[in-house]
Coordinates of C-alpha atoms and ligand atoms in Angstrom, one line a residue:
M8 CA -21.8 -4.5 15.6
A9 CA -19.1 -2.0 16.1
R10 CA -20.2 1.7 16.2
V11 CA -18.4 5.0 16.0
P12 CA -19.8 8.3 17.6
V13 CA -20.7 10.8 15.0
L14 CA -18.4 13.3 16.6
D15 CA -15.3 11.0 16.1
R16 CA -12.8 13.3 14.3
G17 CA -12.2 10.5 11.8
F18 CA -15.7 10.9 10.7
I19 CA -15.9 14.7 11.0
F20 CA -12.4 15.7 9.7
G21 CA -10.7 12.6 8.3
D22 CA -8.3 13.2 11.2
G23 CA -6.6 9.9 11.6
V24 CA -4.3 7.4 9.9
Y25 CA -4.6 3.8 8.6
E26 CA -2.7 0.7 7.5
V27 CA -3.6 -2.1 5.3
I28 CA -1.6 -5.4 6.1
P29 CA -1.6 -8.4 3.7
V30 CA -1.7 -11.8 5.5
Y31 CA -0.9 -15.0 3.7
G32 CA -1.4 -18.3 5.2
R33 CA -2.2 -16.4 8.5
V34 CA 1.2 -14.8 8.4
A35 CA 1.2 -10.9 8.2
L36 CA 3.7 -9.8 5.6
R37 CA 6.2 -7.2 6.8
L38 CA 4.1 -6.4 9.9
R39 CA 6.8 -4.6 11.7
E40 CA 7.4 -2.4 8.7
H41 CA 3.6 -1.6 8.5
L42 CA 3.5 -0.8 12.2
E43 CA 6.6 1.4 11.9
R44 CA 5.1 3.3 9.1
M45 CA 1.9 3.8 11.1
Q46 CA 4.0 5.2 13.8
R47 CA 5.6 7.7 11.4
S48 CA 2.0 8.6 10.1
L49 CA 1.0 9.1 13.8
D50 CA 4.0 11.3 14.5
A51 CA 3.2 13.4 11.5
I52 CA -0.2 14.1 12.7
R53 CA 1.0 14.6 16.2
L54 CA -1.2 11.8 17.7
A55 CA 0.2 9.6 20.5
N56 CA 0.2 5.9 19.5
P57 CA -2.3 4.3 21.8
L58 CA -0.4 0.9 21.6
D59 CA 3.2 -0.3 21.4
I60 CA 4.5 -2.6 18.7
E61 CA 4.1 -5.7 20.9
A62 CA 0.5 -4.8 21.7
W63 CA -0.3 -4.2 18.0
T64 CA 1.3 -7.4 17.0
K65 CA -0.8 -9.3 19.5
L66 CA -4.0 -7.5 18.4
V67 CA -3.4 -8.2 14.8
G68 CA -2.6 -11.9 15.6
T69 CA -5.8 -12.1 17.5
I70 CA -7.8 -10.6 14.6
V71 CA -6.2 -12.9 12.1
A72 CA -6.8 -16.0 14.2
R73 CA -10.5 -15.1 14.9
N74 CA -11.2 -14.9 11.1
P75 CA -11.9 -18.0 8.9
W76 CA -9.6 -17.0 6.0
D77 CA -6.0 -18.0 5.5
D78 CA -5.3 -15.1 3.3
Q79 CA -6.7 -11.8 4.7
A80 CA -6.2 -8.0 4.5
V81 CA -6.1 -6.5 8.0
Y82 CA -7.2 -2.9 8.2
I83 CA -6.1 -0.7 11.1
Q84 CA -7.4 2.9 11.7
V85 CA -6.5 5.2 14.5
T86 CA -8.3 8.5 14.7
R87 CA -7.9 11.5 17.1
G88 CA -11.2 10.4 18.9
V89 CA -14.4 12.0 19.9
A90 CA -14.6 15.8 20.8
P91 CA -16.9 18.8 20.0
R92 CA -16.3 19.9 16.6
D93 CA -13.3 22.2 16.4
Q94 CA -10.4 21.9 14.0
A95 CA -7.8 22.5 16.7
F96 CA -6.7 19.3 18.6
P97 CA -9.0 18.5 21.6
A98 CA -7.3 18.2 25.0
G99 CA -7.6 14.8 26.6
A100 CA -9.5 13.0 23.7
Q101 CA -8.9 9.2 23.7
P102 CA -7.8 7.9 20.1
T103 CA -10.3 5.6 18.4
V104 CA -8.8 2.3 17.3
F105 CA -10.6 0.3 14.7
V106 CA -9.2 -3.0 13.4
M107 CA -11.0 -5.2 10.8
A108 CA -10.0 -8.1 8.5
N109 CA -11.5 -9.0 5.1
P110 CA -10.7 -11.9 2.8
M111 CA -7.7 -11.0 0.7
S112 CA -8.9 -9.9 -2.7
K113 CA -6.0 -10.8 -4.8
P114 CA -5.5 -9.9 -8.4
T115 CA -7.1 -12.2 -10.9
I116 CA -5.1 -14.6 -13.1
E117 CA -6.4 -12.7 -16.1
Q118 CA -5.1 -9.4 -14.6
R119 CA -1.7 -11.0 -14.2
E120 CA -1.7 -12.6 -17.6
R121 CA -3.1 -9.9 -19.7
G122 CA -2.2 -6.8 -17.6
V123 CA -4.4 -4.0 -16.5
G124 CA -5.4 -0.6 -17.9
V125 CA -4.6 2.7 -16.3
I126 CA -5.3 6.4 -17.1
T127 CA -3.0 9.3 -16.2
A128 CA -4.3 12.3 -14.1
E129 CA -3.1 15.4 -12.5
D130 CA -2.0 14.8 -9.1
F131 CA -4.1 17.3 -7.2
R132 CA -3.5 16.0 -3.7
W133 CA -1.8 17.9 -0.9
K134 CA 1.9 18.0 -0.1
R135 CA 2.0 15.3 2.7
C136 CA 1.2 12.2 0.5
D137 CA 3.7 10.4 2.7
I138 CA 1.2 10.3 5.6
K139 CA -1.2 7.3 5.3
S140 CA -4.1 9.5 6.3
V141 CA -7.7 8.4 6.2
S142 CA -8.4 11.8 4.4
L143 CA -8.7 10.1 1.1
L144 CA -11.1 12.2 -0.9
A145 CA -8.7 13.2 -3.6
N146 CA -7.7 9.5 -3.9
C147 CA -11.3 8.4 -4.2
L148 CA -12.0 11.0 -6.9
L149 CA -8.9 9.9 -8.8
R150 CA -9.6 6.2 -8.4
Q151 CA -13.2 6.8 -9.6
M152 CA -11.9 8.6 -12.7
A153 CA -10.0 5.4 -13.4
A154 CA -13.0 3.2 -12.7
D155 CA -15.1 5.5 -15.1
A156 CA -12.6 4.7 -17.8
G157 CA -12.7 1.0 -17.2
C158 CA -9.3 1.1 -15.7
V159 CA -7.8 -0.1 -12.4
E160 CA -5.7 2.9 -11.5
A161 CA -5.0 6.5 -12.2
V162 CA -1.3 7.1 -12.5
L163 CA -0.6 10.6 -11.1
L164 CA 1.5 13.3 -12.7
R165 CA 2.9 16.4 -10.8
D166 CA 4.9 19.1 -12.6
G167 CA 5.6 16.6 -15.4
L168 CA 6.9 13.9 -13.1
V169 CA 5.2 10.6 -12.1
T170 CA 4.3 10.5 -8.4
E171 CA 2.5 7.3 -7.8
A172 CA -1.1 6.0 -8.5
S173 CA -4.3 6.6 -6.6
T174 CA -3.9 3.5 -4.4
S175 CA -0.5 2.1 -5.4
N176 CA 3.1 2.9 -6.3
V177 CA 4.4 2.9 -9.8
F178 CA 7.4 1.5 -11.6
A179 CA 8.5 1.9 -15.2
V180 CA 10.9 -0.5 -17.0
K181 CA 13.1 0.6 -20.0
S182 CA 15.7 -1.5 -21.6
G183 CA 15.9 -3.9 -18.6
V184 CA 16.2 -1.0 -16.1
I185 CA 13.5 -0.6 -13.3
V186 CA 12.8 3.0 -12.5
T187 CA 10.6 4.3 -9.6
P188 CA 10.3 7.8 -8.0
P189 CA 12.1 8.5 -4.8
K190 CA 10.1 8.5 -1.5
D191 CA 9.3 12.0 -0.5
Y192 CA 6.3 14.1 0.4
R193 CA 4.8 13.3 -3.0
I194 CA 4.1 9.6 -2.4
L195 CA 3.2 7.0 0.1
P196 CA 6.3 5.1 1.0
G197 CA 4.7 1.7 0.1
I198 CA 5.7 -1.4 2.0
T199 CA 5.3 -3.4 -1.2
L200 CA 7.4 -0.8 -3.0
D201 CA 10.2 -1.6 -0.6
L202 CA 9.7 -5.2 -1.0
V203 CA 10.0 -4.9 -4.7
L204 CA 13.1 -2.9 -4.4
D205 CA 14.7 -5.4 -2.0
L206 CA 13.8 -8.3 -4.3
A207 CA 15.2 -6.5 -7.3
R208 CA 18.4 -5.6 -5.5
E209 CA 18.8 -9.3 -4.2
A210 CA 18.3 -10.6 -7.7
G211 CA 20.8 -8.1 -9.2
L212 CA 18.2 -6.4 -11.4
A213 CA 19.1 -3.0 -12.7
L214 CA 17.3 -0.3 -10.6
E215 CA 17.0 3.5 -10.5
V216 CA 15.3 5.3 -7.8
R217 CA 14.9 8.8 -9.3
P218 CA 12.4 11.2 -10.7
L219 CA 10.3 9.6 -13.5
P220 CA 9.2 12.0 -16.2
E221 CA 5.9 11.6 -17.9
A222 CA 7.7 11.0 -21.3
E223 CA 9.6 8.1 -19.8
L224 CA 6.4 6.6 -18.6
R225 CA 4.8 6.8 -22.1
G226 CA 8.0 5.3 -23.7
A227 CA 8.4 2.5 -21.1
D228 CA 8.7 -1.2 -22.2
E229 CA 6.8 -2.2 -19.1
I230 CA 4.8 -0.4 -16.3
W231 CA 3.9 -2.1 -12.9
V232 CA 1.9 -0.9 -10.0
S233 CA 2.3 -2.3 -6.5
S234 CA 0.4 -2.3 -3.2
S235 CA -0.4 -4.6 -0.4
T236 CA -3.6 -5.9 -2.1
K237 CA -2.4 -5.7 -5.7
E238 CA 1.0 -7.3 -5.0
V239 CA 2.8 -6.2 -8.3
L240 CA 0.6 -5.9 -11.3
P241 CA 1.6 -5.4 -15.0
V242 CA 0.1 -2.4 -16.7
T243 CA -0.5 -3.1 -20.4
R244 CA -2.6 -0.1 -21.3
L245 CA -1.8 3.5 -20.6
D246 CA -4.5 6.1 -21.6
G247 CA -5.8 3.5 -24.1
A248 CA -2.5 3.0 -25.8
P249 CA -0.5 -0.3 -25.4
V250 CA 2.5 -0.3 -23.1
G251 CA 5.5 -1.9 -24.9
D252 CA 4.1 -4.7 -27.0
G253 CA 0.9 -4.6 -25.0
K254 CA 1.6 -7.8 -23.0
P255 CA 3.1 -8.2 -19.5
G256 CA 7.0 -8.1 -20.0
P257 CA 9.8 -10.4 -19.2
M258 CA 10.9 -8.2 -16.2
Y259 CA 7.4 -8.5 -14.8
A260 CA 7.5 -12.3 -15.1
R261 CA 10.8 -12.2 -13.1
M262 CA 9.5 -10.0 -10.4
Y263 CA 6.3 -11.9 -10.1
Q264 CA 8.3 -15.1 -9.5
L265 CA 10.6 -13.3 -7.0
Y266 CA 7.5 -12.2 -5.2
Q267 CA 5.8 -15.6 -5.0
D268 CA 9.2 -17.0 -3.9
Y269 CA 9.4 -14.5 -1.1
K270 CA 5.9 -15.3 0.1
A271 CA 6.6 -19.0 0.2
R272 CA 9.9 -18.3 2.1
I273 CA 8.0 -16.3 4.7
A274 CA 5.4 -19.1 5.1
R275 CA 8.1 -21.7 5.5
R276 CA 9.9 -19.7 8.1
A277 CA 6.7 -19.1 10.0
R278 CA 5.8 -22.9 9.9
A279 CA 9.4 -23.7 11.0
C280 CA 9.1 -21.1 14.0
M281 CA 5.7 -22.6 15.0
M282 CA 7.2 -26.1 15.2
Q283 CA 10.1 -25.1 17.5
P284 CA 9.5 -26.0 21.2
N285 CA 9.0 -23.3 23.8
R286 CA 7.4 -20.9 21.4
Ligands
PDD6 N1 -3.3 1.5 -0.4 N2 0.1 4.8 -2.6 C1 -1.1 4.9 -2.2 C2 -1.7 6.2 -2.5 C3 -1.8 3.9 -1.5 O1 -3.0 4.1 -1.1 C4 -1.1 2.6 -1.3 C5 -1.8 1.5 -0.6 C6 0.1 2.4 -1.8 C7 0.9 1.1 -1.6 O2 1.3 1.0 -0.3 P1 1.5 -0.5 0.3 O3 2.5 -1.2 -0.6 O4 2.1 -0.3 1.6 O5 0.1 -1.1 0.4 C8 0.8 3.5 -2.4 C9 -3.9 0.6 0.4 C10 -3.7 -0.9 0.0 C11 -5.4 1.0 0.5 O6 -5.6 2.1 0.7 O7 -6.2 0.2 0.5

């Protein structure tokens, strides 16, 4: 059984960063992008990365191979290590690395076909939401507010603008145009968000990355949330009121198909690579 000393700064202060990487058919989706984001998170908290990209790639590959599931979610956590309790950084502490995998808990067919409910809530988090920090108390409180209301997510509002949701990024669709807030200190730069943007651009869908006022969210034809474990999910109830006609919309159907096609493309490419000699 893995154990962590009680004085680990991840336990005492939430002083660490993490990643959640989706794995389909034993292929990690956008692994390099996840590892690069982790590097940015580590840089932001001034913690030296204990491994390089090649070593992380190998480690993730080992974990994926050792577990029985084809589809997994790999969790990586790096904390500032074990030291006597003092908020200032300790000299010479070794970062604690923790990696685990769980079977991928994908959205249910019902969630895809009927959509999910969300509430809105004031975004009371700090001004470094771009860091994928393990200090997630605010996100836990917000996610629980959603759970108490029987919803999957809390969509967050700061100064009248949508930021993101408690564990995912947010898109609104109006008259065929997809709108999502820009990546800045207010949101986590989601790897799935980037994937959705790439797929939308490739398919020539109308897209605007710009501030998203609350009123536009409430008047949207469609709302989606995205994350590594949710993929892209349609939101059909917002604070108890129907979104658009209350059913997942045609733009969602299009994006869902693009996403599935992308996953199939990646799996084909990985299989083709494995069949090449000398690999
Ligand atoms: N959460 N915003 C927040 C606050 C998140 O916690 C997440 C992901 C995202 C989406 O990022 P990505 O597409 O890279 O998964 C956006 C992960 C899945 C979690 O904490 O479990």
